[in-house]
PDB file of C-alpha atoms and ligand atoms in Angstrom:
ATOM      1  CA  UNK A  21      -0.401  -3.465  23.789  1.00 51.00           C
ATOM      2  CA  UNK A  22       2.688  -2.539  21.752  1.00 56.00           C
ATOM      3  CA  UNK A  23       3.008   1.096  20.711  1.00 88.00           C
ATOM      4  CA  UNK A  24       1.387   2.013  17.419  1.00 96.00           C
ATOM      5  CA  UNK A  25       3.567   1.604  14.375  1.00 98.00           C
ATOM      6  CA  UNK A  26       1.548   4.184  12.484  1.00 98.00           C
ATOM      7  CA  UNK A  27      -0.852   6.780  13.804  1.00 98.00           C
ATOM      8  CA  UNK A  28      -2.817   9.441  11.945  1.00 98.00           C
ATOM      9  CA  UNK A  29      -4.127  12.216  14.168  1.00 98.00           C
ATOM     10  CA  UNK A  30      -6.845  14.489  12.826  1.00 98.00           C
ATOM     11  CA  UNK A  31      -5.556  14.357   9.269  1.00 98.00           C
ATOM     12  CA  UNK A  32      -7.415  16.726   6.933  1.00 98.00           C
ATOM     13  CA  UNK A  33      -6.936  17.465   3.247  1.00 98.00           C
ATOM     14  CA  UNK A  34      -9.094  19.069   0.564  1.00 97.00           C
ATOM     15  CA  UNK A  35      -8.579  19.735  -3.123  1.00 96.00           C
ATOM     16  CA  UNK A  36     -10.859  22.758  -3.552  1.00 95.00           C
ATOM     17  CA  UNK A  37     -14.338  21.461  -2.715  1.00 93.00           C
ATOM     18  CA  UNK A  38     -13.227  17.835  -2.693  1.00 94.00           C
ATOM     19  CA  UNK A  39     -12.565  16.628   0.853  1.00 95.00           C
ATOM     20  CA  UNK A  40     -10.260  13.603   0.812  1.00 96.00           C
ATOM     21  CA  UNK A  41      -9.538  13.499   4.555  1.00 97.00           C
ATOM     22  CA  UNK A  42     -11.749  14.989   7.258  1.00 97.00           C
ATOM     23  CA  UNK A  43     -10.100  14.967  10.693  1.00 97.00           C
ATOM     24  CA  UNK A  44      -9.160  11.374  10.108  1.00 97.00           C
ATOM     25  CA  UNK A  45      -7.737   9.264  12.941  1.00 97.00           C
ATOM     26  CA  UNK A  46      -6.186   5.848  12.324  1.00 97.00           C
ATOM     27  CA  UNK A  47      -3.920   3.536  14.313  1.00 97.00           C
ATOM     28  CA  UNK A  48      -1.961   0.550  13.134  1.00 98.00           C
ATOM     29  CA  UNK A  49      -0.072  -1.854  15.409  1.00 98.00           C
ATOM     30  CA  UNK A  50       3.275  -3.412  14.442  1.00 98.00           C
ATOM     31  CA  UNK A  51       2.676  -6.426  12.206  1.00 97.00           C
ATOM     32  CA  UNK A  52      -1.047  -5.699  11.864  1.00 98.00           C
ATOM     33  CA  UNK A  53      -2.883  -6.217   8.562  1.00 98.00           C
ATOM     34  CA  UNK A  54      -5.474  -3.605   7.589  1.00 98.00           C
ATOM     35  CA  UNK A  55      -7.552  -3.535   4.406  1.00 98.00           C
ATOM     36  CA  UNK A  56      -9.097  -0.314   3.123  1.00 97.00           C
ATOM     37  CA  UNK A  57     -12.082  -0.175   0.805  1.00 96.00           C
ATOM     38  CA  UNK A  58     -14.062   2.810  -0.393  1.00 94.00           C
ATOM     39  CA  UNK A  59     -15.642   4.184  -3.546  1.00 92.00           C
ATOM     40  CA  UNK A  60     -13.503   5.584  -6.342  1.00 91.00           C
ATOM     41  CA  UNK A  61     -12.473   9.119  -5.522  1.00 91.00           C
ATOM     42  CA  UNK A  62     -12.918   8.547  -1.779  1.00 93.00           C
ATOM     43  CA  UNK A  63      -9.345   9.608  -1.131  1.00 95.00           C
ATOM     44  CA  UNK A  64      -7.690   6.233  -0.584  1.00 96.00           C
ATOM     45  CA  UNK A  65      -4.634   6.913  -2.741  1.00 95.00           C
ATOM     46  CA  UNK A  66      -4.416  10.424  -1.285  1.00 97.00           C
ATOM     47  CA  UNK A  67      -4.331   8.863   2.177  1.00 97.00           C
ATOM     48  CA  UNK A  68      -1.298   6.772   1.192  1.00 97.00           C
ATOM     49  CA  UNK A  69       0.288   9.844  -0.356  1.00 97.00           C
ATOM     50  CA  UNK A  70      -0.049  11.654   2.977  1.00 98.00           C
ATOM     51  CA  UNK A  71       1.309   8.674   4.903  1.00 98.00           C
ATOM     52  CA  UNK A  72       4.314   8.316   2.587  1.00 96.00           C
ATOM     53  CA  UNK A  73       4.961  12.041   2.292  1.00 97.00           C
ATOM     54  CA  UNK A  74       4.071  12.613  -1.371  1.00 96.00           C
ATOM     55  CA  UNK A  75       1.189  14.863  -0.305  1.00 98.00           C
ATOM     56  CA  UNK A  76       1.143  17.348   2.591  1.00 98.00           C
ATOM     57  CA  UNK A  77      -2.038  17.349   4.699  1.00 98.00           C
ATOM     58  CA  UNK A  78      -3.785  20.681   5.355  1.00 98.00           C
ATOM     59  CA  UNK A  79      -3.722  19.793   9.054  1.00 98.00           C
ATOM     60  CA  UNK A  80      -3.157  16.859  11.365  1.00 98.00           C
ATOM     61  CA  UNK A  81      -0.192  14.608  12.059  1.00 98.00           C
ATOM     62  CA  UNK A  82       1.407  11.439  10.737  1.00 98.00           C
ATOM     63  CA  UNK A  83       3.284   9.593  13.474  1.00 98.00           C
ATOM     64  CA  UNK A  84       5.448   6.648  12.391  1.00 98.00           C
ATOM     65  CA  UNK A  85       7.337   4.395  14.776  1.00 97.00           C
ATOM     66  CA  UNK A  86       7.083   6.969  17.543  1.00 96.00           C
ATOM     67  CA  UNK A  87       8.222   9.937  15.445  1.00 97.00           C
ATOM     68  CA  UNK A  88       6.158  12.788  14.052  1.00 98.00           C
ATOM     69  CA  UNK A  89       7.001  12.519  10.343  1.00 98.00           C
ATOM     70  CA  UNK A  90       4.396  15.001   9.072  1.00 98.00           C
ATOM     71  CA  UNK A  91       7.116  17.231   7.643  1.00 97.00           C
ATOM     72  CA  UNK A  92       9.629  14.528   6.827  1.00 98.00           C
ATOM     73  CA  UNK A  93      10.260  14.038   3.073  1.00 96.00           C
ATOM     74  CA  UNK A  94       9.259  10.757   1.349  1.00 94.00           C
ATOM     75  CA  UNK A  95      12.762   9.286   0.966  1.00 91.00           C
ATOM     76  CA  UNK A  96      13.421   9.669   4.698  1.00 94.00           C
ATOM     77  CA  UNK A  97      10.088   8.010   5.523  1.00 95.00           C
ATOM     78  CA  UNK A  98      11.085   5.161   3.208  1.00 92.00           C
ATOM     79  CA  UNK A  99      14.370   4.814   5.087  1.00 91.00           C
ATOM     80  CA  UNK A 100      12.466   4.819   8.369  1.00 94.00           C
ATOM     81  CA  UNK A 101      10.527   1.774   7.183  1.00 94.00           C
ATOM     82  CA  UNK A 102       7.617   2.795   4.979  1.00 95.00           C
ATOM     83  CA  UNK A 103       7.354   0.779   1.795  1.00 93.00           C
ATOM     84  CA  UNK A 104       4.695   1.810  -0.669  1.00 90.00           C
ATOM     85  CA  UNK A 105       3.417   0.745  -4.040  1.00 90.00           C
ATOM     86  CA  UNK A 106       1.661   2.979  -6.527  1.00 84.00           C
ATOM     87  CA  UNK A 107      -1.751   2.273  -8.027  1.00 78.00           C
ATOM     88  CA  UNK A 108      -0.210   2.644 -11.457  1.00 81.00           C
ATOM     89  CA  UNK A 109       2.994   0.550 -11.355  1.00 77.00           C
ATOM     90  CA  UNK A 110       6.050   2.720 -11.816  1.00 80.00           C
ATOM     91  CA  UNK A 111       8.947   0.454 -12.698  1.00 85.00           C
ATOM     92  CA  UNK A 112      12.011   2.009 -14.294  1.00 87.00           C
ATOM     93  CA  UNK A 113      11.104   0.737 -17.751  1.00 91.00           C
ATOM     94  CA  UNK A 114      14.638   0.745 -19.135  1.00 93.00           C
ATOM     95  CA  UNK A 115      16.199  -1.014 -16.123  1.00 95.00           C
ATOM     96  CA  UNK A 116      16.099  -4.718 -15.496  1.00 97.00           C
ATOM     97  CA  UNK A 117      13.929  -6.176 -12.744  1.00 97.00           C
ATOM     98  CA  UNK A 118      17.079  -6.752 -10.686  1.00 97.00           C
ATOM     99  CA  UNK A 119      18.203  -3.153 -11.135  1.00 96.00           C
ATOM    100  CA  UNK A 120      14.742  -1.872 -10.210  1.00 95.00           C
ATOM    101  CA  UNK A 121      14.872  -3.739  -6.912  1.00 95.00           C
ATOM    102  CA  UNK A 122      18.524  -2.776  -6.364  1.00 95.00           C
ATOM    103  CA  UNK A 123      17.496   0.889  -6.466  1.00 92.00           C
ATOM    104  CA  UNK A 124      15.257   0.287  -3.441  1.00 89.00           C
ATOM    105  CA  UNK A 125      17.874  -1.771  -1.623  1.00 89.00           C
ATOM    106  CA  UNK A 126      20.432   1.034  -1.990  1.00 89.00           C
ATOM    107  CA  UNK A 127      18.129   4.067  -1.815  1.00 83.00           C
ATOM    108  CA  UNK A 128      15.498   3.193   0.764  1.00 77.00           C
ATOM    109  CA  UNK A 129      17.264   0.431   2.716  1.00 76.00           C
ATOM    110  CA  UNK A 130      20.642   2.237   2.497  1.00 82.00           C
ATOM    111  CA  UNK A 131      22.609  -0.887   1.570  1.00 86.00           C
ATOM    112  CA  UNK A 132      25.754  -0.802  -0.551  1.00 89.00           C
ATOM    113  CA  UNK A 133      27.732  -3.152  -2.799  1.00 91.00           C
ATOM    114  CA  UNK A 134      27.453  -6.858  -2.128  1.00 93.00           C
ATOM    115  CA  UNK A 135      24.920  -6.436   0.704  1.00 91.00           C
ATOM    116  CA  UNK A 136      22.586  -4.516  -1.617  1.00 92.00           C
ATOM    117  CA  UNK A 137      22.946  -7.064  -4.426  1.00 94.00           C
ATOM    118  CA  UNK A 138      22.280  -9.952  -2.034  1.00 94.00           C
ATOM    119  CA  UNK A 139      19.226  -8.206  -0.600  1.00 93.00           C
ATOM    120  CA  UNK A 140      17.900  -7.530  -4.114  1.00 95.00           C
ATOM    121  CA  UNK A 141      18.396 -11.151  -5.174  1.00 96.00           C
ATOM    122  CA  UNK A 142      16.741 -12.398  -1.990  1.00 94.00           C
ATOM    123  CA  UNK A 143      13.772 -10.094  -2.574  1.00 95.00           C
ATOM    124  CA  UNK A 144      13.398 -11.279  -6.176  1.00 96.00           C
ATOM    125  CA  UNK A 145      13.346 -14.854  -5.006  1.00 95.00           C
ATOM    126  CA  UNK A 146      10.703 -14.149  -2.346  1.00 93.00           C
ATOM    127  CA  UNK A 147       8.610 -12.215  -4.866  1.00 93.00           C
ATOM    128  CA  UNK A 148       8.818 -14.988  -7.479  1.00 93.00           C
ATOM    129  CA  UNK A 149      10.688 -12.755  -9.923  1.00 96.00           C
ATOM    130  CA  UNK A 150      14.072 -14.513 -10.176  1.00 96.00           C
ATOM    131  CA  UNK A 151      13.252 -15.939 -13.617  1.00 96.00           C
ATOM    132  CA  UNK A 152      12.759 -12.431 -15.006  1.00 97.00           C
ATOM    133  CA  UNK A 153      15.607 -10.770 -13.067  1.00 97.00           C
ATOM    134  CA  UNK A 154      17.273  -9.642 -16.300  1.00 97.00           C
ATOM    135  CA  UNK A 155      14.097  -8.579 -18.101  1.00 97.00           C
ATOM    136  CA  UNK A 156      13.547  -4.861 -18.553  1.00 97.00           C
ATOM    137  CA  UNK A 157      10.790  -3.370 -16.381  1.00 94.00           C
ATOM    138  CA  UNK A 158       9.024  -2.175 -19.524  1.00 93.00           C
ATOM    139  CA  UNK A 159       8.711  -5.712 -20.911  1.00 95.00           C
ATOM    140  CA  UNK A 160       6.833  -7.282 -17.970  1.00 95.00           C
ATOM    141  CA  UNK A 161       3.294  -8.709 -17.899  1.00 93.00           C
ATOM    142  CA  UNK A 162       0.751  -7.032 -15.603  1.00 91.00           C
ATOM    143  CA  UNK A 163       1.190  -9.662 -12.853  1.00 91.00           C
ATOM    144  CA  UNK A 164       4.968  -9.284 -13.062  1.00 94.00           C
ATOM    145  CA  UNK A 165       4.662  -5.495 -12.878  1.00 93.00           C
ATOM    146  CA  UNK A 166       2.468  -5.811  -9.784  1.00 92.00           C
ATOM    147  CA  UNK A 167       4.923  -8.259  -8.232  1.00 93.00           C
ATOM    148  CA  UNK A 168       7.793  -5.921  -9.042  1.00 95.00           C
ATOM    149  CA  UNK A 169       5.892  -3.074  -7.420  1.00 93.00           C
ATOM    150  CA  UNK A 170       5.622  -5.158  -4.229  1.00 93.00           C
ATOM    151  CA  UNK A 171       9.245  -6.344  -4.552  1.00 95.00           C
ATOM    152  CA  UNK A 172      10.539  -2.786  -4.807  1.00 93.00           C
ATOM    153  CA  UNK A 173       8.671  -1.910  -1.624  1.00 91.00           C
ATOM    154  CA  UNK A 174       9.908  -5.123   0.077  1.00 92.00           C
ATOM    155  CA  UNK A 175      13.537  -4.392  -0.837  1.00 90.00           C
ATOM    156  CA  UNK A 176      13.337  -1.255   1.271  1.00 86.00           C
ATOM    157  CA  UNK A 177      13.119  -3.525   4.387  1.00 88.00           C
ATOM    158  CA  UNK A 178       9.890  -1.879   5.450  1.00 94.00           C
ATOM    159  CA  UNK A 179       8.091  -2.064   8.779  1.00 97.00           C
ATOM    160  CA  UNK A 180       4.857  -1.366   6.924  1.00 98.00           C
ATOM    161  CA  UNK A 181       3.925  -2.143   3.362  1.00 97.00           C
ATOM    162  CA  UNK A 182       1.336   0.188   1.790  1.00 96.00           C
ATOM    163  CA  UNK A 183      -0.315  -1.573  -1.154  1.00 96.00           C
ATOM    164  CA  UNK A 184      -2.514   0.442  -3.511  1.00 95.00           C
ATOM    165  CA  UNK A 185      -4.761  -1.770  -5.640  1.00 93.00           C
ATOM    166  CA  UNK A 186      -2.052  -4.254  -6.534  1.00 92.00           C
ATOM    167  CA  UNK A 187      -4.671  -6.919  -7.356  1.00 93.00           C
ATOM    168  CA  UNK A 188      -6.596  -4.765  -9.848  1.00 89.00           C
ATOM    169  CA  UNK A 189      -6.701  -6.202 -13.353  1.00 90.00           C
ATOM    170  CA  UNK A 190      -5.347  -9.617 -12.361  1.00 92.00           C
ATOM    171  CA  UNK A 191      -7.075 -12.947 -12.992  1.00 93.00           C
ATOM    172  CA  UNK A 192      -8.360 -14.890  -9.953  1.00 93.00           C
ATOM    173  CA  UNK A 193      -5.407 -17.340  -9.902  1.00 94.00           C
ATOM    174  CA  UNK A 194      -3.023 -14.365 -10.164  1.00 93.00           C
ATOM    175  CA  UNK A 195      -4.789 -12.692  -7.234  1.00 94.00           C
ATOM    176  CA  UNK A 196      -4.271 -15.880  -5.207  1.00 94.00           C
ATOM    177  CA  UNK A 197      -0.534 -15.726  -5.990  1.00 92.00           C
ATOM    178  CA  UNK A 198      -0.362 -12.111  -4.902  1.00 93.00           C
ATOM    179  CA  UNK A 199      -2.249 -12.855  -1.671  1.00 96.00           C
ATOM    180  CA  UNK A 200       0.316 -15.588  -0.918  1.00 95.00           C
ATOM    181  CA  UNK A 201       3.136 -13.111  -1.453  1.00 94.00           C
ATOM    182  CA  UNK A 202       1.584 -10.475   0.803  1.00 96.00           C
ATOM    183  CA  UNK A 203       0.857 -13.049   3.511  1.00 96.00           C
ATOM    184  CA  UNK A 204       4.456 -14.282   3.325  1.00 94.00           C
ATOM    185  CA  UNK A 205       5.728 -10.711   3.754  1.00 94.00           C
ATOM    186  CA  UNK A 206       3.398 -10.200   6.734  1.00 96.00           C
ATOM    187  CA  UNK A 207       4.620 -13.486   8.260  1.00 96.00           C
ATOM    188  CA  UNK A 208       8.054 -11.873   8.604  1.00 94.00           C
ATOM    189  CA  UNK A 209       6.508  -9.217  10.872  1.00 96.00           C
ATOM    190  CA  UNK A 210       5.840  -6.499   8.293  1.00 97.00           C
ATOM    191  CA  UNK A 211       2.556  -4.629   8.861  1.00 98.00           C
ATOM    192  CA  UNK A 212       0.294  -4.313   5.825  1.00 98.00           C
ATOM    193  CA  UNK A 213      -2.163  -1.630   4.745  1.00 98.00           C
ATOM    194  CA  UNK A 214      -3.869  -2.770   1.563  1.00 97.00           C
ATOM    195  CA  UNK A 215      -6.255  -0.610  -0.463  1.00 97.00           C
ATOM    196  CA  UNK A 216      -8.188  -2.893  -2.759  1.00 95.00           C
ATOM    197  CA  UNK A 217     -11.449  -3.282  -4.637  1.00 91.00           C
ATOM    198  CA  UNK A 218     -10.900  -7.026  -4.956  1.00 92.00           C
ATOM    199  CA  UNK A 219     -12.452  -7.737  -1.566  1.00 92.00           C
ATOM    200  CA  UNK A 220     -11.760 -11.470  -1.491  1.00 93.00           C
ATOM    201  CA  UNK A 221      -8.040 -10.665  -1.695  1.00 95.00           C
ATOM    202  CA  UNK A 222      -8.437  -8.520   1.412  1.00 96.00           C
ATOM    203  CA  UNK A 223     -10.544 -10.975   3.384  1.00 95.00           C
ATOM    204  CA  UNK A 224      -7.938 -13.680   2.652  1.00 95.00           C
ATOM    205  CA  UNK A 225      -5.210 -11.463   4.057  1.00 96.00           C
ATOM    206  CA  UNK A 226      -6.278  -8.897   6.649  1.00 97.00           C
ATOM    207  CA  UNK A 227      -7.435  -9.063  10.286  1.00 96.00           C
ATOM    208  CA  UNK A 228      -9.063  -5.677  10.063  1.00 98.00           C
ATOM    209  CA  UNK A 229     -10.975  -3.728   7.423  1.00 97.00           C
ATOM    210  CA  UNK A 230     -11.845  -0.052   7.161  1.00 97.00           C
ATOM    211  CA  UNK A 231     -14.061   1.796   4.710  1.00 96.00           C
ATOM    212  CA  UNK A 232     -13.136   5.322   3.630  1.00 96.00           C
ATOM    213  CA  UNK A 233     -15.831   7.661   2.323  1.00 94.00           C
ATOM    214  CA  UNK A 234     -16.195  11.411   2.410  1.00 90.00           C
ATOM    215  CA  UNK A 235     -12.774  11.715   4.006  1.00 93.00           C
ATOM    216  CA  UNK A 236     -13.821   9.653   7.032  1.00 94.00           C
ATOM    217  CA  UNK A 237     -13.564   6.028   8.081  1.00 96.00           C
ATOM    218  CA  UNK A 238     -17.238   5.108   8.080  1.00 95.00           C
ATOM    219  CA  UNK A 239     -16.435   1.613   9.388  1.00 96.00           C
ATOM    220  CA  UNK A 240     -13.322   0.039  10.913  1.00 97.00           C
ATOM    221  CA  UNK A 241     -13.130  -3.385  12.491  1.00 97.00           C
ATOM    222  CA  UNK A 242     -13.459  -7.101  11.906  1.00 97.00           C
ATOM    223  CA  UNK A 243     -13.726  -7.643   8.103  1.00 96.00           C
ATOM    224  CA  UNK A 244     -17.018  -9.579   7.993  1.00 94.00           C
ATOM    225  CA  UNK A 245     -18.657  -7.047  10.319  1.00 96.00           C
ATOM    226  CA  UNK A 246     -17.458  -4.127   8.165  1.00 96.00           C
ATOM    227  CA  UNK A 247     -18.712  -5.788   4.956  1.00 94.00           C
ATOM    228  CA  UNK A 248     -22.096  -6.369   6.622  1.00 93.00           C
ATOM    229  CA  UNK A 249     -22.279  -2.772   7.856  1.00 93.00           C
ATOM    230  CA  UNK A 250     -25.337  -1.008   6.364  1.00 92.00           C
ATOM    231  CA  UNK A 251     -23.381   2.186   5.547  1.00 91.00           C
ATOM    232  CA  UNK A 252     -20.695   0.222   3.722  1.00 93.00           C
ATOM    233  CA  UNK A 253     -23.298  -1.813   1.842  1.00 91.00           C
ATOM    234  CA  UNK A 254     -25.143   1.321   0.821  1.00 89.00           C
ATOM    235  CA  UNK A 255     -21.934   2.888  -0.526  1.00 86.00           C
ATOM    236  CA  UNK A 256     -21.541  -0.131  -2.776  1.00 76.00           C
ATOM    237  CA  UNK A 257     -25.171  -0.548  -3.758  1.00 64.00           C
ATOM    238  CA  UNK A 258     -25.143  -1.386  -7.425  1.00 53.00           C
ATOM    239  CA  UNK A 259     -21.365  -1.635  -7.440  1.00 59.00           C
ATOM    240  CA  UNK A 260     -20.101  -5.106  -6.651  1.00 53.00           C
ATOM    241  CA  UNK A 261     -17.206  -4.718  -4.237  1.00 53.00           C
ATOM    242  CA  UNK A 262     -15.151  -6.985  -6.484  1.00 49.00           C
ATOM    243  CA  UNK A 263     -15.363  -4.626  -9.475  1.00 41.00           C
ATOM    244  CA  UNK A 264     -11.928  -3.499 -10.558  1.00 44.00           C
ATOM    245  CA  UNK A 265     -11.347   0.141  -9.724  1.00 42.00           C
ATOM    246  CA  UNK A 266     -10.369   2.687 -12.325  1.00 40.00           C
ATOM    247  CA  UNK A 267      -6.834   3.932 -12.176  1.00 40.00           C
ATOM    248  CA  UNK A 268      -7.527   7.442 -10.937  1.00 37.00           C
TER     249      UNK A 268
HETATM  250  N1  ADP B 301      -3.266  16.317  -6.843  1.00 56.38           N
HETATM  251  C1  ADP B 301      -4.591  16.454  -6.920  1.00 56.38           C
HETATM  252  N2  ADP B 301      -5.171  17.636  -7.253  1.00 56.38           N
HETATM  253  C2  ADP B 301      -6.497  17.773  -7.292  1.00 56.38           C
HETATM  254  N3  ADP B 301      -7.381  16.815  -7.005  1.00 56.38           N
HETATM  255  C3  ADP B 301      -6.892  15.611  -6.653  1.00 56.38           C
HETATM  256  C4  ADP B 301      -5.469  15.369  -6.599  1.00 56.38           C
HETATM  257  N4  ADP B 301      -5.271  14.081  -6.222  1.00 56.38           N
HETATM  258  C5  ADP B 301      -6.505  13.555  -6.049  1.00 56.38           C
HETATM  259  N5  ADP B 301      -7.471  14.457  -6.320  1.00 56.38           N
HETATM  260  C6  ADP B 301      -8.903  14.244  -6.209  1.00 56.38           C
HETATM  261  O1  ADP B 301      -9.176  13.775  -4.906  1.00 56.38           O
HETATM  262  C7  ADP B 301     -10.158  12.775  -4.925  1.00 56.38           C
HETATM  263  C8  ADP B 301      -9.623  11.497  -4.307  1.00 56.38           C
HETATM  264  O2  ADP B 301      -8.657  10.919  -5.175  1.00 56.38           O
HETATM  265  P1  ADP B 301      -7.903   9.585  -4.777  1.00 56.38           P
HETATM  266  O3  ADP B 301      -7.197   9.787  -3.491  1.00 56.38           O
HETATM  267  O4  ADP B 301      -7.089   9.181  -5.955  1.00 56.38           O
HETATM  268  O5  ADP B 301      -9.124   8.586  -4.558  1.00 56.38           O
HETATM  269  P2  ADP B 301      -9.200   6.999  -4.548  1.00 56.38           P
HETATM  270  O6  ADP B 301      -7.819   6.458  -4.518  1.00 56.38           O
HETATM  271  O7  ADP B 301     -10.009   6.659  -3.335  1.00 56.38           O
HETATM  272  O8  ADP B 301      -9.942   6.612  -5.801  1.00 56.38           O
HETATM  273  C9  ADP B 301     -10.590  12.607  -6.385  1.00 56.38           C
HETATM  274  O9  ADP B 301     -11.736  13.406  -6.579  1.00 56.38           O
HETATM  275  C10 ADP B 301      -9.401  13.153  -7.139  1.00 56.38           C
HETATM  276  O10 ADP B 301      -9.790  13.664  -8.390  1.00 56.38           O
HETATM  277 MG1   MG B 302      -6.769   5.220  -5.727  1.00 56.38          MG
END
């Protein structure tokens, strides 16, 4: 067994009475693909925020690539190989698509000059965004914004890509395109953690699925077994798992 790429040890976090993480343990191997489902408000985005350093846990540890990064700021975690997307895409609206990706290549990946420009162009090609390279971030369609969100994370040369509901709001054919992109990124050895309500996108992509509820992983394992799990089914009773989540 290779060492874990990412490990959460006893991570806890509450906002007042709302418990988003309750002594949560999680391990992710290098190159592994993990999907995360859970009801709205379960704490999925907060979990990513704690992994990436945007949110400090009340207790517990985040260990990335063998280092305790619990107190390491977000930009340093990005440099260490964490690429994340945000549930609400955050492109620099006034910058072109190319410039948006260049910011990641220079900031997170630490590249300069020609090397950064080449990396940005390569990322745009892989993400299917070359045709809109000179379009302003603010002028993109939803699919293009989601692709740009993934491209910005890819340009950081991550070891793990944290995807937060990047398929939400897309049509089925658009979801298929996004799944192909994520699979292609994973094929280069990048581990994936994908939070998503569009379950068929996850089952087409991940080897492992976990369900977060009440700050705990109530199920974690082989995707079809997790989806058949009575606790998981009960959580979604009356809510089709494919329903698009709100953008909390
Ligand atoms: N910064 C914050 N301050 C207070 N409450 C928050 C904050 N961020 C999230 N929450 C609350 O924590 C809960 C989990 O939110 P979130 O992690 O966004 O859930 P999910 O992504 O699973 O829908 C929600 O009840 C939300 O309102
Ligand atoms: Mg969320």
